[in-house]
C-alpha positions in Angstrom: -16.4 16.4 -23.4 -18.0 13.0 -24.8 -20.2 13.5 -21.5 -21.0 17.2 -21.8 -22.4 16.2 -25.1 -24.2 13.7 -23.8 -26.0 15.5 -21.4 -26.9 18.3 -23.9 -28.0 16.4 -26.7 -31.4 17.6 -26.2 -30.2 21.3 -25.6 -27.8 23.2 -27.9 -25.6 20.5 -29.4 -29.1 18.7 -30.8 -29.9 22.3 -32.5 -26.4 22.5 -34.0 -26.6 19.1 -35.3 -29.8 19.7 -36.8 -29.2 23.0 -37.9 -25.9 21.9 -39.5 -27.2 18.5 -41.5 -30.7 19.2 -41.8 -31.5 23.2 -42.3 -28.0 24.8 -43.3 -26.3 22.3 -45.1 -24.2 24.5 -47.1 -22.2 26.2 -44.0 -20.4 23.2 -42.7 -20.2 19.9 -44.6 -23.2 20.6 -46.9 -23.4 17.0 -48.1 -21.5 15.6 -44.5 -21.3 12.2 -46.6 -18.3 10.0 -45.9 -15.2 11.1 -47.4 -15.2 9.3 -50.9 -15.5 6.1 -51.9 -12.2 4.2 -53.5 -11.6 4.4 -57.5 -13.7 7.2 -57.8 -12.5 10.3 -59.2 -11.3 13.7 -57.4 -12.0 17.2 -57.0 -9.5 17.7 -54.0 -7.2 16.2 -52.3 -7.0 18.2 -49.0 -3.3 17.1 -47.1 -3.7 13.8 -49.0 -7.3 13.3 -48.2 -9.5 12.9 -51.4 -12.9 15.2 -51.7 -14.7 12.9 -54.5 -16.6 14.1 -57.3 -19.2 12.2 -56.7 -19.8 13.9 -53.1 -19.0 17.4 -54.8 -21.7 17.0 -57.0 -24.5 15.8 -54.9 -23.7 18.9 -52.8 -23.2 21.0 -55.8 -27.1 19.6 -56.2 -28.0 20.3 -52.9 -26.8 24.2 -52.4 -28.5 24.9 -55.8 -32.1 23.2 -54.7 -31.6 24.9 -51.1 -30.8 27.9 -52.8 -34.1 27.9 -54.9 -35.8 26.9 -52.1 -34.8 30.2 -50.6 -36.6 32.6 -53.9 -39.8 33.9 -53.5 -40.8 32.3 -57.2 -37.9 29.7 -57.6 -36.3 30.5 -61.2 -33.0 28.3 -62.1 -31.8 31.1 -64.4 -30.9 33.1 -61.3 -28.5 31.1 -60.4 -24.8 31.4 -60.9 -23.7 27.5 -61.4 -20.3 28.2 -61.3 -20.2 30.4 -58.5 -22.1 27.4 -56.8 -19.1 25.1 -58.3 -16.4 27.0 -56.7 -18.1 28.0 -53.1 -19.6 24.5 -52.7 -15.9 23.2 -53.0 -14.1 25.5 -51.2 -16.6 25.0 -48.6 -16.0 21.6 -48.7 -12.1 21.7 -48.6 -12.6 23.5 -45.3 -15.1 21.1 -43.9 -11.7 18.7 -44.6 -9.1 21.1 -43.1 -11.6 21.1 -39.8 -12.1 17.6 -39.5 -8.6 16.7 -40.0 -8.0 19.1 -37.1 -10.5 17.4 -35.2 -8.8 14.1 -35.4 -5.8 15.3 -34.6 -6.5 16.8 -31.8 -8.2 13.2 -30.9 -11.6 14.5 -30.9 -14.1 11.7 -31.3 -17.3 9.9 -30.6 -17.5 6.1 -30.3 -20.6 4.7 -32.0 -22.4 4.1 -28.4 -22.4 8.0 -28.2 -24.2 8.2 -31.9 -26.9 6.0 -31.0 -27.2 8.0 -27.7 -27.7 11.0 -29.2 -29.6 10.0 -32.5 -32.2 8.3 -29.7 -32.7 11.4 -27.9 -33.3 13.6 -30.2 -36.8 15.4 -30.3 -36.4 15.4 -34.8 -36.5 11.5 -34.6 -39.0 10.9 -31.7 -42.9 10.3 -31.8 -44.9 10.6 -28.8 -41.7 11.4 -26.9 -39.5 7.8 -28.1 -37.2 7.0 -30.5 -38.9 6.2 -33.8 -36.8 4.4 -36.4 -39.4 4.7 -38.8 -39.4 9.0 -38.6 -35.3 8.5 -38.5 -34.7 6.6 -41.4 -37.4 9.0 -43.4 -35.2 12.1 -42.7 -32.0 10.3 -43.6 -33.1 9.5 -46.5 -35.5 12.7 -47.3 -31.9 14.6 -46.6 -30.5 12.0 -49.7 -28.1 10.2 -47.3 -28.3 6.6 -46.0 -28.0 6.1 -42.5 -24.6 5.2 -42.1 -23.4 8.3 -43.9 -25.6 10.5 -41.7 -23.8 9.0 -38.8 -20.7 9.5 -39.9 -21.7 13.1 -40.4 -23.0 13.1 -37.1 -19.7 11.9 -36.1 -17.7 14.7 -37.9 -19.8 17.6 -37.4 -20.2 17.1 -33.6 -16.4 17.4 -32.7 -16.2 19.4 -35.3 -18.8 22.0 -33.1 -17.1 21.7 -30.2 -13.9 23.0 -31.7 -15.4 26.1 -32.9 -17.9 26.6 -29.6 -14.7 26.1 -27.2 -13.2 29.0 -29.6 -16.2 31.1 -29.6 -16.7 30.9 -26.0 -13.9 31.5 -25.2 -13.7 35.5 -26.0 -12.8 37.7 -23.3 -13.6 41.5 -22.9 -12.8 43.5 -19.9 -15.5 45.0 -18.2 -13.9 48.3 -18.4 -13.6 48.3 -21.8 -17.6 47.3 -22.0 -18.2 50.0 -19.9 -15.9 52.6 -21.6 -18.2 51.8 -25.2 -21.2 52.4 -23.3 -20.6 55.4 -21.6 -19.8 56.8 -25.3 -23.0 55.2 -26.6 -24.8 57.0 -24.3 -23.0 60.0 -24.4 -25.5 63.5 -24.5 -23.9 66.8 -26.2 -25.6 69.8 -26.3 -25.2 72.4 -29.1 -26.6 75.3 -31.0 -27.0 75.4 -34.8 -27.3 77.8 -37.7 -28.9 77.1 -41.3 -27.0 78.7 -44.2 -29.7 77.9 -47.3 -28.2 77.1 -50.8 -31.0 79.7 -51.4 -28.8 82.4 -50.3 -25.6 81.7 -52.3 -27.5 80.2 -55.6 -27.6 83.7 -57.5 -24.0 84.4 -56.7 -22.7 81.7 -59.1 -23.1 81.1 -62.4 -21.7 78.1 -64.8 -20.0 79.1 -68.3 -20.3 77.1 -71.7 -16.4 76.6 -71.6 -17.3 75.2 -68.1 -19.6 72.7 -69.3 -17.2 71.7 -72.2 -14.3 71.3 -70.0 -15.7 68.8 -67.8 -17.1 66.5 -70.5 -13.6 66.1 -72.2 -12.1 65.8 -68.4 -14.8 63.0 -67.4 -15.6 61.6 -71.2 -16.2 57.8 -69.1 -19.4 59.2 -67.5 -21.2 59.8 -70.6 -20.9 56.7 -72.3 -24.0 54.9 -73.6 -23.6 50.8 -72.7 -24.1 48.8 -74.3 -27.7 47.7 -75.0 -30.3 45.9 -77.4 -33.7 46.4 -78.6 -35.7 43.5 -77.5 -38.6 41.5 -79.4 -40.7 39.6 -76.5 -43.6 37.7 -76.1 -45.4 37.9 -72.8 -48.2 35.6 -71.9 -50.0 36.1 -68.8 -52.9 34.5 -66.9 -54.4 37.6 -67.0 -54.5 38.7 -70.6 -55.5 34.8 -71.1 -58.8 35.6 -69.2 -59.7 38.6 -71.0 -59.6 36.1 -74.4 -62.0 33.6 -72.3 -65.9 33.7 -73.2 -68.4 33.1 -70.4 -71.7 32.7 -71.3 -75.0 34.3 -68.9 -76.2 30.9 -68.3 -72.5 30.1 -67.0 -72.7 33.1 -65.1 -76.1 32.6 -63.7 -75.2 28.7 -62.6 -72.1 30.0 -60.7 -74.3 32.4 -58.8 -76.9 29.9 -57.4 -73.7 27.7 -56.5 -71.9 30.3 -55.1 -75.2 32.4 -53.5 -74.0 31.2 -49.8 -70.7 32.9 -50.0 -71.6 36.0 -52.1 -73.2 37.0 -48.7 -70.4 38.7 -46.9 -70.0 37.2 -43.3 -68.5 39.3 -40.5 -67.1 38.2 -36.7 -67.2 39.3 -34.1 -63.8 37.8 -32.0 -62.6 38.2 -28.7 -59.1 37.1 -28.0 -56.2 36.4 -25.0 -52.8 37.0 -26.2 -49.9 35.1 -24.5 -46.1 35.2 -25.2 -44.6 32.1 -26.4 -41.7 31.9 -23.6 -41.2 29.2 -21.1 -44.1 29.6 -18.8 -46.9 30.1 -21.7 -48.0 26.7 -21.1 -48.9 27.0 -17.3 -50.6 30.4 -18.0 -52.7 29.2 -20.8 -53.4 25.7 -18.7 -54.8 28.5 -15.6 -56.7 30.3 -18.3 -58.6 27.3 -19.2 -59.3 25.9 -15.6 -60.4 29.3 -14.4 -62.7 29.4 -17.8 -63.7 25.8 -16.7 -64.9 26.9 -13.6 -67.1 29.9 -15.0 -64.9 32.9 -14.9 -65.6 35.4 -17.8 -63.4 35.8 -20.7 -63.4 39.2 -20.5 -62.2 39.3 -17.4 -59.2 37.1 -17.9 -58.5 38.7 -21.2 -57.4 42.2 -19.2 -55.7 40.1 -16.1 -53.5 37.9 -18.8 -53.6 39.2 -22.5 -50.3 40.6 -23.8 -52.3 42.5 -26.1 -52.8 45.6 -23.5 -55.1 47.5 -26.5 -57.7 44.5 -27.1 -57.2 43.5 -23.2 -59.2 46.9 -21.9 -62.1 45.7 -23.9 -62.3 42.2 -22.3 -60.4 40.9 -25.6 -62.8 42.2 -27.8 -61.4 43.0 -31.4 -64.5 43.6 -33.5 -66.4 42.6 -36.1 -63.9 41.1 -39.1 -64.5 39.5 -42.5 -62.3 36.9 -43.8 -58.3 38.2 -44.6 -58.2 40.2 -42.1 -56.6 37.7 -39.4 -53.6 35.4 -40.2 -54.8 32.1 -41.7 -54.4 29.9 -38.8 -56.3 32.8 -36.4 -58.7 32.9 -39.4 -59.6 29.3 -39.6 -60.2 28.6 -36.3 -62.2 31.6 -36.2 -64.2 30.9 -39.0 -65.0 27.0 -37.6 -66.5 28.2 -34.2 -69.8 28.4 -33.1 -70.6 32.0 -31.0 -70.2 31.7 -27.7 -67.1 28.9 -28.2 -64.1 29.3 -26.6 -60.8 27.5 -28.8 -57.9 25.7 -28.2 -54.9 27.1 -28.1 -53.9 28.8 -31.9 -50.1 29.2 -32.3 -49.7 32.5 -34.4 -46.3 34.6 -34.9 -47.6 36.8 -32.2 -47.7 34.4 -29.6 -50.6 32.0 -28.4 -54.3 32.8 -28.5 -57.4 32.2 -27.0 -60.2 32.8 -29.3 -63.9 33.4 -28.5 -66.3 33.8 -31.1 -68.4 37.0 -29.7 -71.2 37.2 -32.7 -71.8 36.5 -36.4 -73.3 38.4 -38.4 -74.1 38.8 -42.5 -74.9 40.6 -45.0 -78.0 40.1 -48.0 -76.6 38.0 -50.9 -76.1 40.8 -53.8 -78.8 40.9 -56.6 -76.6 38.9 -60.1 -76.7 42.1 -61.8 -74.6 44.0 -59.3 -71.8 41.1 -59.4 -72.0 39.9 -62.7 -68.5 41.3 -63.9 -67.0 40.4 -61.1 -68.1 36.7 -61.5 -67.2 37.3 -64.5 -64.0 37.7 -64.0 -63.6 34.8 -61.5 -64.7 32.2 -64.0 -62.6 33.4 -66.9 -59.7 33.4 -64.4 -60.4 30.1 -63.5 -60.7 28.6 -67.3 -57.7 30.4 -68.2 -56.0 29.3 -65.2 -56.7 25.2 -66.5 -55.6 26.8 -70.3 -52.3 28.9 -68.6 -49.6 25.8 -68.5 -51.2 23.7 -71.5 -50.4 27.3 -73.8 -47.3 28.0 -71.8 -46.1 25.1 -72.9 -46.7 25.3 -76.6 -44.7 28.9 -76.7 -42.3 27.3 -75.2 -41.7 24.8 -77.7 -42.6 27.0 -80.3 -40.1 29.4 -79.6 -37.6 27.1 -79.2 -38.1 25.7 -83.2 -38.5 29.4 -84.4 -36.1 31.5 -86.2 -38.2 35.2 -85.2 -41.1 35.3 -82.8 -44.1 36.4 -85.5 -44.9 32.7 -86.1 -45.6 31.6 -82.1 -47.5 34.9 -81.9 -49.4 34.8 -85.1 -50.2 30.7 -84.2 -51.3 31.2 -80.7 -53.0 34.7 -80.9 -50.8 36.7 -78.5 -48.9 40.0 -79.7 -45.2 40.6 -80.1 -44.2 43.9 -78.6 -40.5 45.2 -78.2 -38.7 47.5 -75.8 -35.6 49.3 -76.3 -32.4 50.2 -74.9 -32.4 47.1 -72.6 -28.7 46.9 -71.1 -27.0 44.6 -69.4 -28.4 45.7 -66.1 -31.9 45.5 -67.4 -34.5 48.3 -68.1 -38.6 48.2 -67.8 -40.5 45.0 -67.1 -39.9 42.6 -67.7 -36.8 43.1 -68.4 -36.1 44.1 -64.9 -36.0 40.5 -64.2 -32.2 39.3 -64.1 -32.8 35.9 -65.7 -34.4 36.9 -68.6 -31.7 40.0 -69.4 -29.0 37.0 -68.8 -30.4 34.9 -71.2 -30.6 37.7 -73.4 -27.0 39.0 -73.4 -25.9 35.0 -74.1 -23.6 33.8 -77.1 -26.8 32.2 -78.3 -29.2 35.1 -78.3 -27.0 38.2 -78.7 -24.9 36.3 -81.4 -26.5 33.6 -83.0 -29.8 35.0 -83.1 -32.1 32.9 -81.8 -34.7 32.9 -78.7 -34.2 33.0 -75.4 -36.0 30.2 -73.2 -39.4 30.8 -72.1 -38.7 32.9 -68.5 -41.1 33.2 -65.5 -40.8 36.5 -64.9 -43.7 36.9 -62.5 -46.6 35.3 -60.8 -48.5 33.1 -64.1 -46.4 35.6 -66.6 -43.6 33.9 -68.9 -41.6 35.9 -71.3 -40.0 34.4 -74.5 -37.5 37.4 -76.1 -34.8 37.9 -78.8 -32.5 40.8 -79.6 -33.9 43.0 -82.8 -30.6 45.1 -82.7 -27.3 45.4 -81.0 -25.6 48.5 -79.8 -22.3 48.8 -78.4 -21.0 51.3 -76.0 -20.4 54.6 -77.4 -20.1 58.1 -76.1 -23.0 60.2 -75.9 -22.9 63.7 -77.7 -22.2 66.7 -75.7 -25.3 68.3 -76.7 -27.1 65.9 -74.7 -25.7 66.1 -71.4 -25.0 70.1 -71.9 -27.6 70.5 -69.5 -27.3 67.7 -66.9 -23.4 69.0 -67.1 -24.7 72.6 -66.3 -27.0 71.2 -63.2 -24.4 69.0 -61.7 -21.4 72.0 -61.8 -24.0 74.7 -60.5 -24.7 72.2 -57.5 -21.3 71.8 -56.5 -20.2 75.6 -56.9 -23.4 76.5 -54.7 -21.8 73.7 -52.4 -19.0 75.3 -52.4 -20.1 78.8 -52.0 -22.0 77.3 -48.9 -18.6 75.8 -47.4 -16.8 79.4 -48.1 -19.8 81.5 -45.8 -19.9 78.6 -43.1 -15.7 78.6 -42.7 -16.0 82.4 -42.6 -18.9 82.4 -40.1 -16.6 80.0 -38.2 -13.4 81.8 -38.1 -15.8 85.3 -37.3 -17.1 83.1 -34.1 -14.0 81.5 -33.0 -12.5 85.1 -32.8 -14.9 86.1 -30.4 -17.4 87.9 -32.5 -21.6 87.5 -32.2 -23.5 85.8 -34.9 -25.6 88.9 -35.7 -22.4 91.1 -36.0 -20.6 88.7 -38.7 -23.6 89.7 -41.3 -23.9 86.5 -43.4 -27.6 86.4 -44.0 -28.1 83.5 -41.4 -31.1 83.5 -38.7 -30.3 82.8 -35.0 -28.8 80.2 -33.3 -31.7 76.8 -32.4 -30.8 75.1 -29.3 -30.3 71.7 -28.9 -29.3 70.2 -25.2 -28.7 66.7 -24.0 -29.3 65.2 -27.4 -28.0 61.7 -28.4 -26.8 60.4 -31.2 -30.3 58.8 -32.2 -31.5 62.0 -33.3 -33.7 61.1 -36.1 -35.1 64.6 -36.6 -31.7 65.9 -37.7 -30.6 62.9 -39.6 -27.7 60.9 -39.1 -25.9 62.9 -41.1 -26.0 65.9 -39.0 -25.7 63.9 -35.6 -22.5 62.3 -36.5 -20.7 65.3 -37.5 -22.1 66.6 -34.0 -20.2 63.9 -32.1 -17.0 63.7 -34.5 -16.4 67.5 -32.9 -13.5 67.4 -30.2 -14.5 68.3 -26.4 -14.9 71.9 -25.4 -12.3 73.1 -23.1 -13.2 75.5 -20.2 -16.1 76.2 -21.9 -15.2 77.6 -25.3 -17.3 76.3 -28.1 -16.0 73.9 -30.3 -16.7 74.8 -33.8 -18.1 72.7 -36.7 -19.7 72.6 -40.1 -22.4 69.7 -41.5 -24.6 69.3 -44.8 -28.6 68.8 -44.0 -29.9 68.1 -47.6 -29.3 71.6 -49.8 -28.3 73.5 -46.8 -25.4 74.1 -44.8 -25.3 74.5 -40.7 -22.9 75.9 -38.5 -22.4 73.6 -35.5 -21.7 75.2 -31.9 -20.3 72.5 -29.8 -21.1 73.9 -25.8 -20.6 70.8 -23.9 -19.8 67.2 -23.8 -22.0 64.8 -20.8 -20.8 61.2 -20.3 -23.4 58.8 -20.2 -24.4 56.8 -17.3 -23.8 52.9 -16.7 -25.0 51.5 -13.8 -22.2 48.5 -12.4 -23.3 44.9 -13.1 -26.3 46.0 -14.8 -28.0 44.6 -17.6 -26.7 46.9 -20.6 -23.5 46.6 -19.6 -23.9 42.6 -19.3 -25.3 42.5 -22.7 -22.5 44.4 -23.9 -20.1 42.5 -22.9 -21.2 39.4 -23.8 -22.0 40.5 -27.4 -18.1 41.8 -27.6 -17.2 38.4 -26.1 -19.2 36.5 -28.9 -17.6 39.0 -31.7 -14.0 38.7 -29.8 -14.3 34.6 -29.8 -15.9 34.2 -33.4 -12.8 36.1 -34.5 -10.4 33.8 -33.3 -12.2 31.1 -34.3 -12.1 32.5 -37.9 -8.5 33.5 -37.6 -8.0 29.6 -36.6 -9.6 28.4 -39.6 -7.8 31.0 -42.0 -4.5 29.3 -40.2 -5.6 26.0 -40.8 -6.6 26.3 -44.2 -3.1 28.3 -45.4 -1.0 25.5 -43.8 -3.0 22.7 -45.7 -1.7 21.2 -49.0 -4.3 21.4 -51.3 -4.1 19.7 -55.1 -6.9 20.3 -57.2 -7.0 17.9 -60.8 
C-alpha cells in the first residue's frame, strides 16, 4: 500500500492530501495538529485518547474564518458559534475514532515516505523541485508548524486509504444497472383530457358558518408572531455622496484629466477557443507554429476553435467596449496592438487565442453633456474616503447612546423605523439575518439598548433598536374572513374537480366514449412516446403518467393528475421499454455512479459503527 502511495503522490492521493489539510479542513481533521500536548486541558477523551482544548479551539478558529471566507460580504453575526462549537468537535471526535482505526489495523507511514511525498508534490515545488522555502510558507500560512503538518500528513493519508478501499469497493450488478436504465428511458404513450376549475367554480359556494368553523378548528394558523417596531439608522455610501459638494472648477479639472477615457473605445477581437483537457497544450503549441509560419487566423479559428458560432467567421466577435469580456480576456485585449496575436489567456471557458482585429473610438463628449455624471463620480469618490471614517463614529456613537436621535441629530443622517419586523425578518434591511438576530437579543429586546453597527449590504451599515414589543397573539376573525373564504372555495372547487374526473373515469373504464359521458370536457390530446422529461407538461403531470400500472392486452389504464387550477384525466394506452445498448457508455456510467453511492454507504455505515462502539467522555 506504502508503495501504491508512493507512486501516486502526484496523482489522486496528492489532491486528497491537499484537499483535506489545505482547502477543506473542516471535513476530516480540520486542525490535523498532533493529538494534545501533556497538562493541557480536555474537550474529549475519545477511547482514552485526549482531544485538547487548545487544538479544539484553533479549529473552532479555523471553521469559523473558512466559513466567512465562504460569504459573499463576510459578516460574523451570521454565524452560529455554538453550532460551530459542537460540529467542530464532533468532527474532531471522529477524526479520533478513524485514526485509532487506522493504527489498529497497522496502517502507517514511516517518516522516509513523508519526505517522499512532501518532495513531490506540485503545492511545494518551484520550477518543477522541491522548494523548502514555498513549503514552510504554507505550513505556516495553514497556522501549523512543520512537524504538526507531518503528522497530519501522516494520519490523514492512512486515514484515505481506509475510506477509498471502502468506497471502491462498491459493487452493482450490471443487471441491476441495466434494469434502472431501461426504466429511465422508458417511453409511454397516452391521451389526456382538461377538466377547468372554470367549469365547476359556480357550482360551489362557501357559507359564513363555514368560514367560522374553520378558524376555531385551525385557531394556530392565524396567529400574529411575535414582532417589534424597529428604530434604525442606515448610512450608505450612496446617500453620503448626495451630502458631498463638488464645485465647477472640480468638475472641469477632472474632465481635462479624464478627457482620454471619456472617449469611448471599442475592439474589434477575433478569437480561437480551445478546451482545457489533456491535449490543449499540443493543439494550442500547433496553432502557434502554423501562425508562425504565416497561416491566417481566420482560417485556423474554423479548423480548431471550440467556439463553432465565432469559428464560421474566422473567430471574429465584433466590435466590444470594455465589460463586455471576462477581466482576464479584457486585459489582454485591451493591451494589444491591432494586428497582435496573444499568448495563451486561461478563461473559465477554456484557452484563447486573441487577435486584436481593429480599434476604434468615439469623440470625447462636450463637459456639459457629462457633467452630472462626473458629478456623481467625484462625490462617490469623496464620500467613499468619508464612508469608514463616519461609519465608525455611528458606531461608537451608538454604542454610548440610550435612543438613536442623538447619533442621527450629531452626524446629520435620519432615523426612520419599520414595523412589524419578526423574528424571521421583514423589509430591508431587516431582511438581513444578522441584524434581526441582534435585534431579538436579551440586550436589545430587553434591556433596551442598540444593536451593533451591521453591514447589511455593499458600503450600507445599519445601527437599530426595538421602539415596541409585540407578542404573539391571535388575529381577529374579521381579518382573515376573507382569506378563510378564498382558501375553502379553492379546495371545494378541488374537490368538485376530483368528483367529475373519478366519474369520467369510472364512465370510461366501463366502456363508454368520452363524448357520451357529458361532463363539459373537450377531446382527448394525444401524446406518444413521451419521457419522463416532459417539461411542457410539468413534472407534476409526467410523474403521475408513469406512477400508472401497465395496460394489459391493451385496455387503458386510467388516471387522474393536477396541472395548476385544472384537472386532467389520464389514458394510459401503452408502456415501451427503453433501449440499452450492452457495454455501452450509459450503462457504464451508471454503474459506476451506483458503485460509488453503494461503496460511500458502507464506508459511512463503517464510521457510524466505529463511532457507537467508542467510549467517549466529554468534561
Amino acid at each position: 500500500m506504502l508503495q501504491d502511495i508512493r507512486d501516486n503522490a502526484q496523482g489522486t492521493i496528492a489532491k486528497i492530501i491537499i484537499g483535506v489539510l489545505i482547502v477543506s479542513l473542516s471535513i476530516w481533521g480540520m486542525d490535523a495538529i498532533i493529538g494534545g500536548f501533556s497538562g493541557e486541558p480536555e474537550v474529549a477523551t475519545v477511547n482514552g485518547e485526549d482531544i485538547t482544548e487548545r487544538d479544539f479551539l484553533r479549529v473552532v478558529q479555523m471553521e469559523t474564518q473558512r466559513r466567512l471566507a465562504a460569504m459573499n460580504n463576510p459578516d460574523p453575526s451570521l454565524l452560529d458559534d455554538d453550532q460551530i462549537r459542537r460540529e467542530v468537535l464532533e468532527s474532531l471526535i471522529q477524526e479520533q475514532v478513524l485514526i485509532q482505526d487506522a493504527s489498529n489495523q497497522g496502517l502507517e507511514l514511516s517518516d522516509a515516505d513523508i519526505d517522499s511525498l512532501i518532495t513531490q508534490m506540485p503545492q511545494f515545488q518551484v520550477d518543477g523541485k522541491f522548494n523548502r522555502d514555498r513549503f514552510v510558507a504554507t505550513v505556516r500560512n495553514l497556522g501549523m508548524g512543520v512537524g504538526e503538518f507531518r503528522e497530519a500528513m501522516r494520519r490523514q493519508y492512512v486515514v484515505s486509504q481506509i475510506r477509498a478501499g471502502l468506497v471502491q469497493s462498491g459493487v452493482v450488478a450490471e443487471e441491476n444497472a441495466a434494469h434502472l436504465l431501461r426504466i429511465q428511458n422508458q417511453t409511454r404513450d397516452f391521451r389526456m383530457v382538461r377538466l377547468s376549475a372554470d367549469d365547476v367554480a359556480g357550482q360551489v359556494e362557501v357559507t359564513d358558518e363555514e368560514v367560522a368553523a374553520y378558524y376555531e378548528g385551525n385557531t394556530g394558523l392565524f396567529m400574529l408572531p411575535e414582532r417589534v417596531d424597529a428604530a434604525y439608522i442606515a448610512l450608505s455610501l450612496e446617500a453620503l455622496a448626495d451630502t458631498v459638494e463638488i464645485s465647477d472648477e472640480e468638475i472641469a479639472a477632472y474632465y481635462e484629466s479624464r478627457a482620454a477615457e471619456l472617449a469611448d473605445e471599442e475592439r474589434r477581437a477575433a478569437h480561437i477557443l480551445i478546451e482545457d483537457n489533456d491535449s490543449a497544450g499540443e493543439t494550442i503549441a500547433e496553432i502557434q507554429r502554423r501562425l508562425a509560419e504565416g497561416e491566417e487566423f481566420a482560417s485556423l479559428a474554423k479548423e480548431f476553435s471550440t467556439d463553432t458560432v465565432s469559428a464560421e467567421q474566422g473567430g471574429d466577435l465584433g466590435f466590444a467596449g470594455r465589460g463586455v469580456y471576462g477581466d482576464a480576456f479584457e486585459d489582454v485585449l485591451f493591451a494589444m496592438e491591432a494586428g497582435e496575436v496573444s499568448e495563451p489567456v486561461s478563461t473559465s471557458f477554456g484557452t484563447h487565442l486573441i487577435k486584436l482585429l481593429d480599434v476604434r473610438k468615439s469623440e470625447v463628449p462636450a463637459l456639459e453633456e457629462i457633467r452630472d455624471q462626473l458629478r456623481r463620480e467625484l462625490a462617490s469618490d469623496k464620500a467613499a474616503a468619508q464612508f469608514a471614517e463616519v461609519r465608525s463614529q455611528l458606531s461608537d456613537l451608538a454604542y454610548a447612546a440610550n435612543d438613536l436621535a442623538d447619533p442621527a441629530s450629531e452626524l446629520g443622517l435620519e432615523v426612520r423605523e419599520k414595523a412589524g419586523v419578526t423574528r424571521d425578518g421583514g423589509e430591508a434591511p431587516f431582511d438581513h439575518p444578522g441584524l434581526v438576530r441582534q435585534l431579538f437579543s436579551d440586550d436589545v429586546l430587553k434591556d433596551g439598548y442598540n444593536t451593533e453597527l451591521i453591514d447589511v449590504g455593499d458600503s450600507v451599515s445599519v445601527v437599530a433598536r426595538v421602539k415596541e414589543y409585540f407578542e404573539r397573539e391571535q388575529q381577529p376573525l374579521d381579518e382573515v374572513r376573507e382569506e378563510i373564504r378564498a382558501a375553502l372555495l379553492e379546495q371545494k372547487v378541488r374537490e368538485a374537480q376530483r368528483e367529475r374526473a373519478e366519474q369520467l373515469i369510472a364512465g370510461l373504464q366501463d366502456g363508454k366514449e368520452l363524448a357520451d359521458l357529458n361532463v363539459g370536457t373537450g377531446d382527448w390530446q394525444e401524446f406518444p412516446g413521451q419521457s419522463r422529461n416532459n417539461a411542457e407538461l410539468g413534472a407534476g403531470v409526467m410523474n403521475d403518467v408513469f406512477s400508472l400500472q401497465r395496460p394489459v392486452e391493451g385496455q387503458p389504464v386510467y388516471g387522474m393528475s393536477a396541472a395548476g387550477e385544472d384537472m386532467v384525466v389520464i389514458a394510459l394506452d401503452k408502456v415501451t421499454e427503453g433501449e440499452v445498448a450492452a457495454g455501452g457508455e450509459d450503462l457504464q456510467q451508471l454503474q459506476n455512479f451506483l458503485a460509488s453511492l453503494e461503496g460511500q454507504r458502507e464506508y459511512t455505515a463503517y464510521q457510524q459503527y466505529l463511532r457507537e462502539r467508542a467510549e467517549v467522555d466529554r468534561p
